[in-house]
Short mmCIF file of C-alpha atoms in Angstrom, two decimals:
data_model
loop_
_atom_site.label_atom_id
_atom_site.label_comp_id
_atom_site.label_asym_id
_atom_site.label_seq_id
_atom_site.Cartn_x
_atom_site.Cartn_y
_atom_site.Cartn_z
CA MET A 1 39.67 -13.13 13.70
CA PHE A 2 39.00 -14.77 17.07
CA ASP A 3 41.41 -15.77 19.78
CA ASN A 4 39.58 -18.89 20.67
CA LYS A 5 36.86 -21.28 19.63
CA LYS A 6 34.48 -20.02 22.29
CA ASP A 7 34.44 -16.48 20.91
CA ALA A 8 34.12 -17.76 17.36
CA ASP A 9 31.17 -19.94 18.35
CA ALA A 10 29.50 -17.06 20.16
CA TYR A 11 29.92 -14.90 17.08
CA ASP A 12 28.45 -17.61 14.85
CA LYS A 13 25.49 -17.95 17.20
CA MET A 14 24.97 -14.18 17.19
CA LEU A 15 24.96 -14.17 13.38
CA GLU A 16 22.61 -17.13 13.26
CA LEU A 17 20.08 -15.34 15.45
CA ALA A 18 20.57 -12.14 13.44
CA GLU A 19 19.78 -14.02 10.24
CA GLY A 20 16.64 -15.43 11.82
CA PHE A 21 15.41 -11.94 12.68
CA ALA A 22 16.45 -10.57 9.30
CA ALA A 23 14.56 -13.31 7.48
CA LEU A 24 11.38 -12.57 9.43
CA LEU A 25 11.73 -8.87 8.73
CA GLN A 26 12.12 -9.45 5.00
CA GLN A 27 9.16 -11.79 4.94
CA HIS A 28 7.00 -9.13 6.57
CA ILE A 29 8.35 -6.05 4.88
CA PRO A 30 9.71 -7.09 1.48
CA SER A 31 10.64 -3.49 0.65
CA VAL A 32 13.41 -3.64 3.25
CA ASP A 33 16.61 -4.55 1.44
CA GLU A 34 18.80 -7.42 2.53
CA ALA A 35 21.58 -5.29 4.01
CA GLN A 36 19.17 -3.26 6.10
CA ALA A 37 17.41 -6.38 7.32
CA GLU A 38 20.74 -7.95 8.21
CA GLU A 39 21.88 -4.86 10.08
CA PHE A 40 18.65 -4.78 12.10
CA GLY A 41 18.92 -8.50 12.77
CA ILE A 42 22.44 -8.05 14.10
CA PHE A 43 21.25 -5.18 16.27
CA LEU A 44 18.50 -7.31 17.83
CA SER A 45 20.80 -10.28 18.19
CA LYS A 46 23.54 -8.27 19.89
CA ASN A 47 20.91 -6.92 22.25
CA LYS A 48 19.13 -10.17 22.83
CA GLU A 49 19.29 -9.74 26.60
CA ALA A 50 17.18 -6.59 26.32
CA VAL A 51 14.88 -8.33 23.84
CA MET A 52 14.35 -11.16 26.31
CA GLN A 53 13.71 -8.76 29.18
CA ALA A 54 11.18 -6.90 27.08
CA CYS A 55 9.44 -10.13 26.12
CA LYS A 56 9.25 -11.05 29.79
CA GLY A 57 7.41 -7.82 30.52
CA ARG A 58 10.06 -5.15 31.02
CA VAL A 59 9.33 -3.45 27.71
CA GLU A 60 11.39 -0.39 28.61
CA ALA A 61 14.50 -2.56 28.22
CA LEU A 62 14.13 -1.95 24.48
CA SER A 63 14.28 1.81 24.78
CA GLU A 64 17.30 1.50 27.03
CA ILE A 65 19.30 -0.32 24.36
CA ASP A 66 20.36 2.52 22.13
CA SER A 67 22.62 4.40 24.47
CA ASP A 68 24.55 1.20 25.20
CA ALA A 69 24.70 0.10 21.59
CA THR A 70 26.53 3.12 20.25
CA PRO A 71 29.26 1.83 17.96
CA SER A 72 32.69 2.27 19.45
CA ASN A 73 33.88 4.41 16.54
CA VAL A 74 31.16 6.97 17.21
CA SER A 75 31.82 9.39 20.02
CA PRO A 76 28.93 10.43 22.16
CA LEU A 77 27.96 14.06 21.84
CA ALA A 78 29.19 14.85 25.29
CA ALA A 79 30.52 18.35 24.73
CA GLN A 80 28.07 19.85 22.33
CA ALA A 81 28.31 23.32 23.82
CA MET B 1 -13.84 -5.55 23.14
CA PHE B 2 -12.62 -7.80 25.96
CA ASP B 3 -14.58 -10.00 28.28
CA ASN B 4 -12.42 -9.26 31.24
CA LYS B 5 -9.67 -7.07 32.59
CA LYS B 6 -7.07 -9.82 32.31
CA ASP B 7 -7.49 -10.13 28.54
CA ALA B 8 -7.51 -6.38 28.13
CA ASP B 9 -4.30 -6.05 30.13
CA ALA B 10 -2.64 -8.82 28.13
CA TYR B 11 -3.61 -7.05 24.92
CA ASP B 12 -2.23 -3.75 26.20
CA LYS B 13 1.02 -5.47 27.13
CA MET B 14 1.23 -7.09 23.70
CA LEU B 15 0.77 -3.68 22.06
CA GLU B 16 3.31 -2.06 24.34
CA LEU B 17 5.96 -4.62 23.37
CA ALA B 18 4.96 -4.28 19.71
CA GLU B 19 5.48 -0.53 19.90
CA GLY B 20 8.90 -1.07 21.45
CA PHE B 21 9.95 -3.28 18.56
CA ALA B 22 8.38 -0.95 16.01
CA ALA B 23 10.24 2.04 17.43
CA LEU B 24 13.58 0.22 17.21
CA LEU B 25 12.87 -0.81 13.66
CA GLN B 26 12.04 2.74 12.62
CA GLN B 27 15.17 4.05 14.30
CA HIS B 28 17.29 1.59 12.36
CA ILE B 29 15.49 1.64 9.05
CA PRO B 30 13.79 5.02 8.68
CA SER B 31 12.49 4.10 5.23
CA VAL B 32 10.08 1.64 6.83
CA ASP B 33 6.78 3.39 7.26
CA GLU B 34 4.97 3.50 10.56
CA ALA B 35 2.23 1.05 9.64
CA GLN B 36 4.74 -1.55 8.44
CA ALA B 37 6.86 -1.12 11.54
CA GLU B 38 3.80 -1.49 13.72
CA GLU B 39 2.69 -4.61 11.92
CA PHE B 40 6.13 -6.20 12.32
CA GLY B 41 6.22 -5.17 15.97
CA ILE B 42 2.88 -6.84 16.57
CA PHE B 43 4.12 -9.94 14.80
CA LEU B 44 7.20 -10.18 17.03
CA SER B 45 5.18 -9.38 20.12
CA LYS B 46 2.55 -12.00 19.41
CA ASN B 47 5.35 -14.50 18.86
CA LYS B 48 7.42 -13.43 21.82
CA GLU B 49 7.69 -17.01 23.10
CA ALA B 50 9.51 -17.98 19.91
CA VAL B 51 11.61 -14.81 20.10
CA MET B 52 12.66 -15.71 23.63
CA GLN B 53 13.48 -19.29 22.66
CA ALA B 54 15.58 -18.03 19.76
CA CYS B 55 17.42 -15.61 22.02
CA LYS B 56 18.14 -18.45 24.40
CA GLY B 57 19.82 -20.38 21.60
CA ARG B 58 17.05 -22.24 19.78
CA VAL B 59 17.23 -19.98 16.73
CA GLU B 60 15.09 -22.32 14.67
CA ALA B 61 12.14 -21.25 16.82
CA LEU B 62 11.98 -18.16 14.60
CA SER B 63 11.63 -20.13 11.39
CA GLU B 64 8.99 -22.28 13.02
CA ILE B 65 6.80 -19.25 13.61
CA ASP B 66 5.85 -18.85 10.03
CA SER B 67 4.38 -22.28 9.56
CA ASP B 68 1.91 -21.39 12.28
CA ALA B 69 1.41 -17.94 10.86
CA THR B 70 1.17 -19.00 7.23
CA PRO B 71 -2.12 -17.90 5.80
CA SER B 72 -4.31 -20.94 5.33
CA ASN B 73 -4.55 -20.32 1.58
CA VAL B 74 -0.84 -20.98 1.04
CA SER B 75 0.23 -24.60 0.61
CA PRO B 76 3.73 -25.72 1.57
CA LEU B 77 5.95 -26.85 -1.32
CA ALA B 78 5.92 -30.45 -0.17
CA ALA B 79 6.42 -32.22 -3.49
CA GLN B 80 9.05 -30.19 -5.28
CA ALA B 81 10.58 -33.19 -7.11
#
């Protein structure tokens, strides 16, 4: 799945952080199911740079995430004429 | 509500970050209602130091939050022999 150990380790670390966020979310909002919590955790983890910026005071970093985070199999609605 | 401008500003900043997190959560999991999202946003925002530490690689900072945030009427399962 990964070409080298470095990428594999980075992926593991990303998942570890994602699980941390997911666990907190489920503790706070038990009605959120596990898959949803995991998905949101992965989203925050993949965007941890923006999360850190926001925590440091640049809150708008969070609202800037979504355009960047569009999954690669989803085409932007560029030509919606 | 606040003794001085500094505390008021810090509170505003905390709420602003909380709203950023809450908005992301609602975008990702629309079934979460606004009050729940807000509460979780405030939780993350109030614990932004732990969030930053986790993002920097010390993921366990997230699981350490709860022991601080555990309501005082809940005892840890220390002697589960």
